[in-house]
mmCIF file of C-alpha atoms and ligand atoms in Angstrom:
data_model
loop_
_atom_site.group_PDB
_atom_site.id
_atom_site.type_symbol
_atom_site.label_atom_id
_atom_site.label_comp_id
_atom_site.label_asym_id
_atom_site.label_seq_id
_atom_site.Cartn_x
_atom_site.Cartn_y
_atom_site.Cartn_z
ATOM 1 C CA MET A 2 -26.525 58.372 -14.984
ATOM 2 C CA THR A 3 -28.958 57.739 -12.162
ATOM 3 C CA LYS A 4 -27.276 57.070 -8.825
ATOM 4 C CA LYS A 5 -28.922 54.740 -6.378
ATOM 5 C CA ILE A 6 -28.933 56.010 -2.810
ATOM 6 C CA ALA A 7 -30.073 53.863 0.092
ATOM 7 C CA VAL A 8 -31.608 56.126 2.719
ATOM 8 C CA LEU A 9 -31.531 54.801 6.277
ATOM 9 C CA PRO A 10 -33.066 57.384 8.636
ATOM 10 C CA GLY A 11 -32.721 55.277 11.806
ATOM 11 C CA ASP A 12 -33.816 56.506 15.228
ATOM 12 C CA GLY A 13 -34.370 59.624 17.330
ATOM 13 C CA ILE A 14 -33.654 62.745 15.305
ATOM 14 C CA GLY A 15 -32.436 60.554 12.405
ATOM 15 C CA PRO A 16 -35.629 60.811 10.332
ATOM 16 C CA GLU A 17 -35.867 64.614 10.777
ATOM 17 C CA ILE A 18 -32.316 65.411 9.750
ATOM 18 C CA VAL A 19 -32.355 62.929 6.879
ATOM 19 C CA CYS A 20 -35.548 64.516 5.584
ATOM 20 C CA GLU A 21 -33.729 67.857 5.258
ATOM 21 C CA ALA A 22 -30.729 66.261 3.561
ATOM 22 C CA VAL A 23 -33.060 64.561 1.071
ATOM 23 C CA LYS A 24 -34.592 67.960 0.264
ATOM 24 C CA VAL A 25 -31.109 69.104 -0.692
ATOM 25 C CA LEU A 26 -30.574 66.062 -2.923
ATOM 26 C CA GLN A 27 -33.903 66.727 -4.589
ATOM 27 C CA ALA A 28 -33.069 70.379 -5.138
ATOM 28 C CA LEU A 29 -29.816 69.363 -6.847
ATOM 29 C CA GLN A 30 -31.703 66.891 -8.950
ATOM 30 C CA ASN A 31 -33.990 69.603 -10.247
ATOM 31 C CA SER A 32 -31.377 72.264 -10.800
ATOM 32 C CA ASP A 33 -28.164 70.471 -11.728
ATOM 33 C CA GLY A 34 -29.352 67.668 -13.931
ATOM 34 C CA LEU A 35 -28.151 65.171 -11.356
ATOM 35 C CA SER A 36 -30.265 62.090 -11.105
ATOM 36 C CA PHE A 37 -30.836 60.104 -7.934
ATOM 37 C CA GLU A 38 -33.029 57.173 -7.115
ATOM 38 C CA LEU A 39 -33.754 57.023 -3.393
ATOM 39 C CA GLU A 40 -34.874 53.916 -1.596
ATOM 40 C CA TYR A 41 -35.626 53.863 2.134
ATOM 41 C CA ALA A 42 -34.947 51.093 4.654
ATOM 42 C CA ASN A 43 -34.850 50.554 8.401
ATOM 43 C CA ILE A 44 -31.769 50.381 10.570
ATOM 44 C CA GLY A 45 -31.050 50.458 14.299
ATOM 45 C CA GLY A 46 -34.017 50.551 16.658
ATOM 46 C CA ALA A 47 -36.292 51.166 13.668
ATOM 47 C CA GLY A 48 -35.002 47.924 12.145
ATOM 48 C CA TYR A 49 -35.582 46.093 15.392
ATOM 49 C CA ASP A 50 -39.112 47.489 15.767
ATOM 50 C CA ALA A 51 -40.102 46.647 12.195
ATOM 51 C CA GLU A 52 -38.264 43.389 11.607
ATOM 52 C CA GLY A 53 -36.706 42.288 14.897
ATOM 53 C CA ASP A 54 -33.172 43.020 13.670
ATOM 54 C CA PRO A 55 -31.138 46.264 13.881
ATOM 55 C CA LEU A 56 -29.798 45.421 10.421
ATOM 56 C CA PRO A 57 -32.546 43.567 8.565
ATOM 57 C CA ASP A 58 -31.426 41.448 5.585
ATOM 58 C CA SER A 59 -33.492 43.604 3.254
ATOM 59 C CA THR A 60 -31.625 46.712 4.460
ATOM 60 C CA LEU A 61 -28.232 45.106 3.992
ATOM 61 C CA LYS A 62 -29.201 43.946 0.525
ATOM 62 C CA LEU A 63 -30.381 47.407 -0.451
ATOM 63 C CA ALA A 64 -27.212 48.991 0.959
ATOM 64 C CA LYS A 65 -25.018 46.560 -0.946
ATOM 65 C CA ALA A 66 -26.811 47.273 -4.208
ATOM 66 C CA ALA A 67 -26.726 51.071 -3.760
ATOM 67 C CA ASP A 68 -24.030 53.422 -5.025
ATOM 68 C CA ALA A 69 -24.079 55.305 -1.731
ATOM 69 C CA ILE A 70 -25.886 55.265 1.593
ATOM 70 C CA LEU A 71 -27.270 58.170 3.576
ATOM 71 C CA LEU A 72 -27.732 57.403 7.247
ATOM 72 C CA GLY A 73 -29.304 59.427 10.067
ATOM 73 C CA ALA A 74 -28.479 58.052 13.487
ATOM 74 C CA VAL A 75 -29.257 55.008 15.606
ATOM 75 C CA GLY A 76 -30.022 54.285 19.246
ATOM 76 C CA GLY A 77 -32.427 55.132 22.026
ATOM 77 C CA PRO A 78 -32.908 54.349 25.712
ATOM 78 C CA GLN A 79 -35.804 51.989 24.979
ATOM 79 C CA TYR A 80 -33.354 49.583 23.341
ATOM 80 C CA ASP A 81 -30.696 49.536 26.088
ATOM 81 C CA LYS A 82 -32.029 46.409 27.719
ATOM 82 C CA LEU A 83 -32.170 44.304 24.557
ATOM 83 C CA ASP A 84 -29.797 41.393 24.026
ATOM 84 C CA ARG A 85 -26.551 42.872 22.821
ATOM 85 C CA PRO A 86 -26.755 41.633 19.194
ATOM 86 C CA LEU A 87 -30.188 43.243 18.882
ATOM 87 C CA ARG A 88 -29.146 46.704 20.006
ATOM 88 C CA PRO A 89 -29.269 49.540 17.464
ATOM 89 C CA GLU A 90 -25.516 50.259 17.612
ATOM 90 C CA ARG A 91 -24.799 46.686 16.539
ATOM 91 C CA GLY A 92 -26.754 47.297 13.355
ATOM 92 C CA LEU A 93 -24.546 50.270 12.569
ATOM 93 C CA LEU A 94 -21.346 48.372 13.339
ATOM 94 C CA ARG A 95 -22.483 45.448 11.209
ATOM 95 C CA ILE A 96 -23.303 47.534 8.160
ATOM 96 C CA ARG A 97 -19.897 49.221 8.402
ATOM 97 C CA LYS A 98 -18.225 45.820 8.585
ATOM 98 C CA GLU A 99 -20.366 44.079 5.951
ATOM 99 C CA LEU A 100 -19.705 46.847 3.437
ATOM 100 C CA ASN A 101 -16.028 47.024 4.370
ATOM 101 C CA LEU A 102 -16.215 50.754 5.086
ATOM 102 C CA PHE A 103 -12.830 50.897 6.750
ATOM 103 C CA ALA A 104 -11.924 54.546 6.127
ATOM 104 C CA ASN A 105 -13.964 57.034 8.090
ATOM 105 C CA LEU A 106 -13.330 60.648 7.139
ATOM 106 C CA ARG A 107 -14.366 63.177 9.748
ATOM 107 C CA PRO A 108 -13.519 66.731 8.791
ATOM 108 C CA ALA A 109 -13.621 69.368 11.524
ATOM 109 C CA MET A 110 -13.888 72.835 10.040
ATOM 110 C CA LEU A 111 -14.782 76.031 11.759
ATOM 111 C CA TYR A 112 -17.077 78.293 9.810
ATOM 112 C CA PRO A 113 -15.964 81.822 10.722
ATOM 113 C CA GLU A 114 -19.635 82.653 11.376
ATOM 114 C CA LEU A 115 -19.627 80.114 14.232
ATOM 115 C CA ALA A 116 -16.470 81.236 16.022
ATOM 116 C CA GLU A 117 -18.768 82.472 18.799
ATOM 117 C CA ALA A 118 -20.427 79.088 19.205
ATOM 118 C CA SER A 119 -17.203 77.296 20.119
ATOM 119 C CA THR A 120 -16.385 77.055 23.796
ATOM 120 C CA LEU A 121 -12.751 77.733 22.889
ATOM 121 C CA LYS A 122 -11.299 81.189 22.390
ATOM 122 C CA PRO A 123 -11.838 82.454 18.823
ATOM 123 C CA GLU A 124 -8.089 82.848 18.218
ATOM 124 C CA VAL A 125 -7.527 79.186 19.121
ATOM 125 C CA VAL A 126 -10.072 77.898 16.611
ATOM 126 C CA ALA A 127 -10.262 80.578 13.879
ATOM 127 C CA GLY A 128 -9.478 79.034 10.508
ATOM 128 C CA LEU A 129 -9.540 75.494 11.887
ATOM 129 C CA ASP A 130 -9.558 72.801 9.194
ATOM 130 C CA ILE A 131 -8.639 69.284 10.322
ATOM 131 C CA MET A 132 -9.368 65.931 8.742
ATOM 132 C CA ILE A 133 -9.563 62.976 11.098
ATOM 133 C CA VAL A 134 -9.215 59.632 9.328
ATOM 134 C CA ARG A 135 -10.610 57.016 11.669
ATOM 135 C CA GLU A 136 -10.194 53.296 10.954
ATOM 136 C CA LEU A 137 -13.734 51.939 11.173
ATOM 137 C CA THR A 138 -13.884 48.174 10.865
ATOM 138 C CA GLY A 139 -11.247 46.896 13.279
ATOM 139 C CA ASP A 140 -9.820 47.510 16.740
ATOM 140 C CA VAL A 141 -11.509 46.801 20.043
ATOM 141 C CA TYR A 142 -14.871 47.407 18.324
ATOM 142 C CA PHE A 143 -14.619 44.088 16.485
ATOM 143 C CA GLY A 144 -11.727 42.119 18.033
ATOM 144 C CA GLN A 145 -12.408 38.632 19.348
ATOM 145 C CA PRO A 146 -12.710 37.345 21.995
ATOM 146 C CA ARG A 147 -15.176 39.665 23.655
ATOM 147 C CA GLY A 148 -17.824 39.143 26.287
ATOM 148 C CA ILE A 149 -18.896 39.159 29.893
ATOM 149 C CA GLU A 150 -18.356 35.945 31.846
ATOM 150 C CA VAL A 151 -17.742 34.623 35.330
ATOM 151 C CA ARG A 152 -14.145 33.971 36.286
ATOM 152 C CA ASN A 153 -13.068 33.025 39.817
ATOM 153 C CA GLY A 154 -16.539 33.706 41.135
ATOM 154 C CA GLU A 155 -16.906 37.208 39.738
ATOM 155 C CA ARG A 156 -18.003 38.712 36.442
ATOM 156 C CA VAL A 157 -15.377 40.025 34.078
ATOM 157 C CA GLY A 158 -15.934 42.031 30.913
ATOM 158 C CA PHE A 159 -13.364 41.808 28.128
ATOM 159 C CA ASN A 160 -12.661 43.011 24.613
ATOM 160 C CA THR A 161 -9.715 42.560 22.310
ATOM 161 C CA MET A 162 -7.787 45.397 20.740
ATOM 162 C CA LEU A 163 -6.495 43.976 17.497
ATOM 163 C CA TYR A 164 -5.129 45.292 14.200
ATOM 164 C CA SER A 165 -3.606 43.297 11.374
ATOM 165 C CA GLU A 166 -0.920 45.031 9.355
ATOM 166 C CA SER A 167 -3.064 44.969 6.228
ATOM 167 C CA GLU A 168 -5.826 46.822 8.084
ATOM 168 C CA VAL A 169 -3.384 49.490 9.232
ATOM 169 C CA ARG A 170 -1.741 49.721 5.820
ATOM 170 C CA ARG A 171 -4.924 50.361 3.843
ATOM 171 C CA VAL A 172 -6.197 53.125 6.122
ATOM 172 C CA ALA A 173 -2.718 54.646 6.277
ATOM 173 C CA HIS A 174 -2.703 54.860 2.465
ATOM 174 C CA VAL A 175 -6.042 56.657 2.508
ATOM 175 C CA ALA A 176 -4.729 59.125 5.085
ATOM 176 C CA PHE A 177 -1.479 59.794 3.215
ATOM 177 C CA GLN A 178 -3.395 60.328 -0.024
ATOM 178 C CA ILE A 179 -5.684 62.833 1.674
ATOM 179 C CA ALA A 180 -2.662 64.570 3.209
ATOM 180 C CA MET A 181 -1.136 64.858 -0.282
ATOM 181 C CA LYS A 182 -4.172 66.873 -1.383
ATOM 182 C CA ARG A 183 -4.006 69.119 1.676
ATOM 183 C CA ASP A 184 -1.084 70.562 3.639
ATOM 184 C CA LYS A 185 0.988 67.354 3.449
ATOM 185 C CA LYS A 186 1.054 66.875 7.217
ATOM 186 C CA LEU A 187 -0.087 63.631 8.808
ATOM 187 C CA CYS A 188 -0.183 62.842 12.522
ATOM 188 C CA SER A 189 -0.639 59.190 13.477
ATOM 189 C CA VAL A 190 -2.252 58.818 16.879
ATOM 190 C CA GLU A 191 -1.846 55.706 19.035
ATOM 191 C CA LYS A 192 -0.749 54.561 22.479
ATOM 192 C CA ALA A 193 2.468 52.767 21.549
ATOM 193 C CA ASN A 194 4.008 53.389 24.964
ATOM 194 C CA VAL A 195 1.561 50.891 26.457
ATOM 195 C CA LEU A 196 -0.187 48.802 23.783
ATOM 196 C CA GLU A 197 1.353 46.224 21.445
ATOM 197 C CA CYS A 198 -1.489 46.854 19.046
ATOM 198 C CA SER A 199 -0.389 50.492 18.826
ATOM 199 C CA GLU A 200 3.256 49.509 18.485
ATOM 200 C CA LEU A 201 2.398 47.572 15.328
ATOM 201 C CA TRP A 202 0.180 50.423 14.124
ATOM 202 C CA LYS A 203 3.054 52.860 14.381
ATOM 203 C CA GLU A 204 5.537 50.525 12.645
ATOM 204 C CA VAL A 205 3.207 49.952 9.706
ATOM 205 C CA VAL A 206 2.414 53.661 9.321
ATOM 206 C CA ILE A 207 6.155 54.358 9.167
ATOM 207 C CA GLU A 208 6.552 51.663 6.485
ATOM 208 C CA VAL A 209 3.750 53.165 4.406
ATOM 209 C CA SER A 210 5.233 56.655 4.798
ATOM 210 C CA LYS A 211 8.179 55.624 2.593
ATOM 211 C CA GLU A 212 5.778 55.792 -0.358
ATOM 212 C CA TYR A 213 4.842 59.383 0.497
ATOM 213 C CA PRO A 214 8.139 61.196 0.995
ATOM 214 C CA GLU A 215 6.455 64.581 0.586
ATOM 215 C CA VAL A 216 4.195 64.097 3.591
ATOM 216 C CA ALA A 217 5.591 65.142 6.973
ATOM 217 C CA LEU A 218 4.623 62.306 9.306
ATOM 218 C CA SER A 219 4.447 62.754 13.067
ATOM 219 C CA HIS A 220 3.324 60.462 15.887
ATOM 220 C CA MET A 221 1.398 61.296 19.008
ATOM 221 C CA TYR A 222 0.067 59.329 21.951
ATOM 222 C CA VAL A 223 -3.680 59.571 22.174
ATOM 223 C CA ASP A 224 -3.752 61.225 25.596
ATOM 224 C CA ASN A 225 -1.457 63.967 24.357
ATOM 225 C CA ALA A 226 -3.484 64.246 21.135
ATOM 226 C CA ALA A 227 -6.638 64.862 23.171
ATOM 227 C CA MET A 228 -4.835 67.622 25.043
ATOM 228 C CA GLN A 229 -3.309 69.155 21.906
ATOM 229 C CA LEU A 230 -6.696 69.170 20.183
ATOM 230 C CA VAL A 231 -8.064 71.596 22.739
ATOM 231 C CA ARG A 232 -4.790 73.413 23.410
ATOM 232 C CA ALA A 233 -3.631 74.177 19.868
ATOM 233 C CA PRO A 234 -5.847 72.387 17.344
ATOM 234 C CA LYS A 235 -4.506 74.239 14.331
ATOM 235 C CA GLN A 236 -1.225 72.318 14.551
ATOM 236 C CA PHE A 237 -3.086 69.395 12.924
ATOM 237 C CA ASP A 238 -3.783 68.883 9.253
ATOM 238 C CA VAL A 239 -4.662 65.197 8.794
ATOM 239 C CA VAL A 240 -4.883 62.795 11.739
ATOM 240 C CA VAL A 241 -5.000 59.031 11.256
ATOM 241 C CA THR A 242 -5.983 56.785 14.116
ATOM 242 C CA GLY A 243 -7.708 53.566 15.134
ATOM 243 C CA ASN A 244 -11.394 53.011 15.656
ATOM 244 C CA ILE A 245 -11.823 53.781 19.351
ATOM 245 C CA PHE A 246 -9.315 56.613 19.550
ATOM 246 C CA GLY A 247 -10.930 58.129 16.455
ATOM 247 C CA ASP A 248 -14.379 57.832 17.984
ATOM 248 C CA ILE A 249 -13.286 59.811 21.023
ATOM 249 C CA LEU A 250 -11.059 62.370 19.312
ATOM 250 C CA SER A 251 -13.661 63.202 16.670
ATOM 251 C CA ASP A 252 -16.234 64.074 19.325
ATOM 252 C CA ALA A 253 -13.650 66.313 20.986
ATOM 253 C CA ALA A 254 -12.787 67.892 17.633
ATOM 254 C CA SER A 255 -16.437 68.610 16.958
ATOM 255 C CA MET A 256 -16.630 71.002 19.872
ATOM 256 C CA LEU A 257 -13.864 73.079 18.338
ATOM 257 C CA THR A 258 -16.285 73.842 15.542
ATOM 258 C CA GLY A 259 -19.061 75.017 17.807
ATOM 259 C CA SER A 260 -21.368 72.029 17.770
ATOM 260 C CA ILE A 261 -21.374 68.335 17.097
ATOM 261 C CA GLY A 262 -24.410 69.195 14.980
ATOM 262 C CA MET A 263 -22.071 70.556 12.297
ATOM 263 C CA LEU A 264 -19.821 67.548 11.609
ATOM 264 C CA PRO A 265 -20.421 65.226 8.655
ATOM 265 C CA SER A 266 -18.630 61.992 7.884
ATOM 266 C CA ALA A 267 -17.879 59.642 5.045
ATOM 267 C CA SER A 268 -17.168 55.946 5.534
ATOM 268 C CA LEU A 269 -15.481 54.555 2.456
ATOM 269 C CA ASP A 270 -14.478 51.182 1.114
ATOM 270 C CA GLN A 271 -11.576 50.445 -1.237
ATOM 271 C CA ASN A 272 -13.580 51.712 -4.245
ATOM 272 C CA ASN A 273 -14.938 54.898 -2.658
ATOM 273 C CA LYS A 274 -18.378 53.477 -2.251
ATOM 274 C CA GLY A 275 -19.555 55.143 0.895
ATOM 275 C CA MET A 276 -21.962 55.584 3.716
ATOM 276 C CA TYR A 277 -22.569 59.172 4.779
ATOM 277 C CA GLU A 278 -23.764 60.185 8.213
ATOM 278 C CA PRO A 279 -23.445 62.977 10.752
ATOM 279 C CA ILE A 280 -21.010 62.091 13.517
ATOM 280 C CA HIS A 281 -23.551 62.894 16.219
ATOM 281 C CA GLY A 282 -26.004 60.414 17.708
ATOM 282 C CA SER A 283 -29.780 60.042 17.670
ATOM 283 C CA ALA A 284 -30.367 62.608 20.464
ATOM 284 C CA PRO A 285 -33.600 60.985 21.696
ATOM 285 C CA ASP A 286 -34.168 63.854 24.132
ATOM 286 C CA ILE A 287 -34.838 66.309 21.317
ATOM 287 C CA ALA A 288 -36.358 63.913 18.771
ATOM 288 C CA GLY A 289 -39.625 65.015 17.149
ATOM 289 C CA LYS A 290 -39.304 68.600 18.394
ATOM 290 C CA ASN A 291 -38.028 70.133 15.168
ATOM 291 C CA ILE A 292 -34.995 71.612 16.912
ATOM 292 C CA ALA A 293 -32.198 69.329 15.685
ATOM 293 C CA ASN A 294 -29.457 70.761 13.487
ATOM 294 C CA PRO A 295 -29.628 69.145 10.024
ATOM 295 C CA LEU A 296 -26.401 70.735 8.771
ATOM 296 C CA ALA A 297 -24.115 67.788 9.614
ATOM 297 C CA THR A 298 -26.360 65.534 7.539
ATOM 298 C CA ILE A 299 -26.601 68.065 4.719
ATOM 299 C CA LEU A 300 -22.806 68.380 4.739
ATOM 300 C CA SER A 301 -22.669 64.575 4.601
ATOM 301 C CA VAL A 302 -24.553 64.835 1.294
ATOM 302 C CA SER A 303 -21.822 67.168 0.113
ATOM 303 C CA MET A 304 -19.219 64.549 1.056
ATOM 304 C CA MET A 305 -21.229 61.939 -0.879
ATOM 305 C CA LEU A 306 -21.147 64.116 -3.984
ATOM 306 C CA ARG A 307 -17.429 64.686 -3.554
ATOM 307 C CA TYR A 308 -16.130 61.238 -2.607
ATOM 308 C CA THR A 309 -18.484 58.678 -4.130
ATOM 309 C CA PHE A 310 -19.918 60.576 -7.090
ATOM 310 C CA GLY A 311 -16.759 62.561 -7.856
ATOM 311 C CA ASN A 312 -18.845 65.701 -8.428
ATOM 312 C CA GLU A 313 -16.769 68.420 -6.802
ATOM 313 C CA ALA A 314 -18.840 71.224 -8.315
ATOM 314 C CA ALA A 315 -22.083 69.972 -6.787
ATOM 315 C CA ALA A 316 -20.351 69.327 -3.460
ATOM 316 C CA GLN A 317 -19.041 72.855 -3.488
ATOM 317 C CA ARG A 318 -22.526 74.204 -4.161
ATOM 318 C CA VAL A 319 -23.852 72.472 -1.054
ATOM 319 C CA ASP A 320 -20.924 73.705 1.032
ATOM 320 C CA ASP A 321 -21.477 77.237 -0.260
ATOM 321 C CA ALA A 322 -25.199 77.053 0.500
ATOM 322 C CA VAL A 323 -24.443 76.046 4.098
ATOM 323 C CA ARG A 324 -21.961 78.884 4.409
ATOM 324 C CA LYS A 325 -24.558 81.267 2.999
ATOM 325 C CA VAL A 326 -27.326 80.351 5.471
ATOM 326 C CA LEU A 327 -24.859 80.837 8.319
ATOM 327 C CA GLN A 328 -23.962 84.236 6.896
ATOM 328 C CA GLN A 329 -27.655 85.040 6.673
ATOM 329 C CA GLY A 330 -27.838 84.431 10.413
ATOM 330 C CA TYR A 331 -29.879 81.234 10.476
ATOM 331 C CA ARG A 332 -29.061 79.189 13.589
ATOM 332 C CA THR A 333 -30.513 76.072 15.169
ATOM 333 C CA SER A 334 -30.496 76.090 18.969
ATOM 334 C CA ASP A 335 -27.169 74.270 19.318
ATOM 335 C CA ILE A 336 -25.312 77.030 17.449
ATOM 336 C CA MET A 337 -27.480 79.965 18.462
ATOM 337 C CA SER A 338 -25.786 83.183 19.518
ATOM 338 C CA GLN A 339 -26.968 86.703 20.202
ATOM 339 C CA GLY A 340 -28.550 88.614 17.352
ATOM 340 C CA MET A 341 -28.969 85.547 15.170
ATOM 341 C CA ARG A 342 -32.171 84.083 13.837
ATOM 342 C CA ARG A 343 -33.225 80.909 15.649
ATOM 343 C CA VAL A 344 -34.810 78.332 13.345
ATOM 344 C CA GLY A 345 -35.935 74.730 13.586
ATOM 345 C CA CYS A 346 -34.682 71.728 11.681
ATOM 346 C CA THR A 347 -37.169 72.129 8.816
ATOM 347 C CA GLU A 348 -36.571 75.855 8.405
ATOM 348 C CA MET A 349 -32.817 75.281 8.322
ATOM 349 C CA GLY A 350 -33.243 72.685 5.570
ATOM 350 C CA ASP A 351 -35.504 75.055 3.628
ATOM 351 C CA ALA A 352 -32.958 77.858 4.002
ATOM 352 C CA VAL A 353 -30.199 75.665 2.553
ATOM 353 C CA VAL A 354 -32.419 74.674 -0.360
ATOM 354 C CA ALA A 355 -33.229 78.344 -1.009
ATOM 355 C CA ALA A 356 -29.530 79.210 -0.846
ATOM 356 C CA LEU A 357 -28.811 76.570 -3.498
ATOM 357 C CA GLN A 358 -30.991 78.305 -6.074
HETATM 358 C C1 IPM B 412 -19.937 57.197 15.980
HETATM 359 C C2 IPM B 412 -20.823 56.629 17.042
HETATM 360 C C3 IPM B 412 -20.861 55.104 16.922
HETATM 361 C C4 IPM B 412 -19.431 54.607 17.123
HETATM 362 C C5 IPM B 412 -21.835 54.401 17.864
HETATM 363 C C6 IPM B 412 -23.235 54.925 17.711
HETATM 364 C C7 IPM B 412 -21.800 52.913 17.684
HETATM 365 O O1 IPM B 412 -20.407 57.056 18.285
HETATM 366 O O2 IPM B 412 -20.217 56.962 14.783
HETATM 367 O O3 IPM B 412 -18.974 57.875 16.330
HETATM 368 O O4 IPM B 412 -18.990 54.403 18.262
HETATM 369 O O5 IPM B 412 -18.750 54.402 16.129
HETATM 370 MG MG1 MG B 413 -18.838 58.499 18.279
#
């Protein structure tokens, strides 16, 4: 059956890395009898430039009709001065919300070949395999009221941290179910010593845990979690946390693996329809130079095959191909180390395609 994939390259390095990921999809199509129909649309700054909207209606419509979405990255300094609703990031937040992609899976795995690339000692990160489940459609990212206004003669900026119990419950279920397929350890991260929102989060996670007696549930304040992630990251199996804490912790976790250029993500709705994107940004400083690392986006394709298309074998083939090119010594600049073979974005994509054959 032909799967419809909406391809949204976005801004900065987005188009370059997406191009390499599409090569991988096409290679699978030729070799594995998989069938994809790709349709491209604008998002972020590209959406604003083309249609005056970081999430044009046509893009949203295409994304809604697709089986899965592949996204590059959004944002760039040229858009920083736009009215807030027109900024690229708002397009990304809106598509997440409109498609109800509340469960954001961000795996942090260290490929043994990249132990050198991590700034942490090899023994601290060797064998690392964590899954961060970040809630993606709630929290201070979306809570109302929000704004900047004048109060008592000075400007104040404000946002609202807010979670309903149903929002916490559904992401907690996703996290427990993932934990059941892994080492059956789940750490819920919040700031319940200070925030009411976190207090409720913790209560609801404990309620949900009754349905998963086999999973060992622990709780950690986010400041401690940040410290533990760099002190002894291998203590974690699955982490579940809110939108903003997950945003921050997943960037920290990425450095354990050597480079943020290696981390893919899946954003899923209730039915495993998903949007797949690298966790890194649009890196405008290196855009168009053919030096970006496409592996996070290619690994996002693997997550698409696994989570939305339920094709574990094809996902595994992509994962294996990535492992193989690392073994062969191919490195983009961000993961380069002595004695390895430095390649650009295109060459890295080509190497993965060759490794798939
Ligand atoms: C991410 C990014 C986004 C976020 C930005 C670009 C809006 O940092 O996906 O982690 O904060 O969610
Ligand atoms: Mg982020």
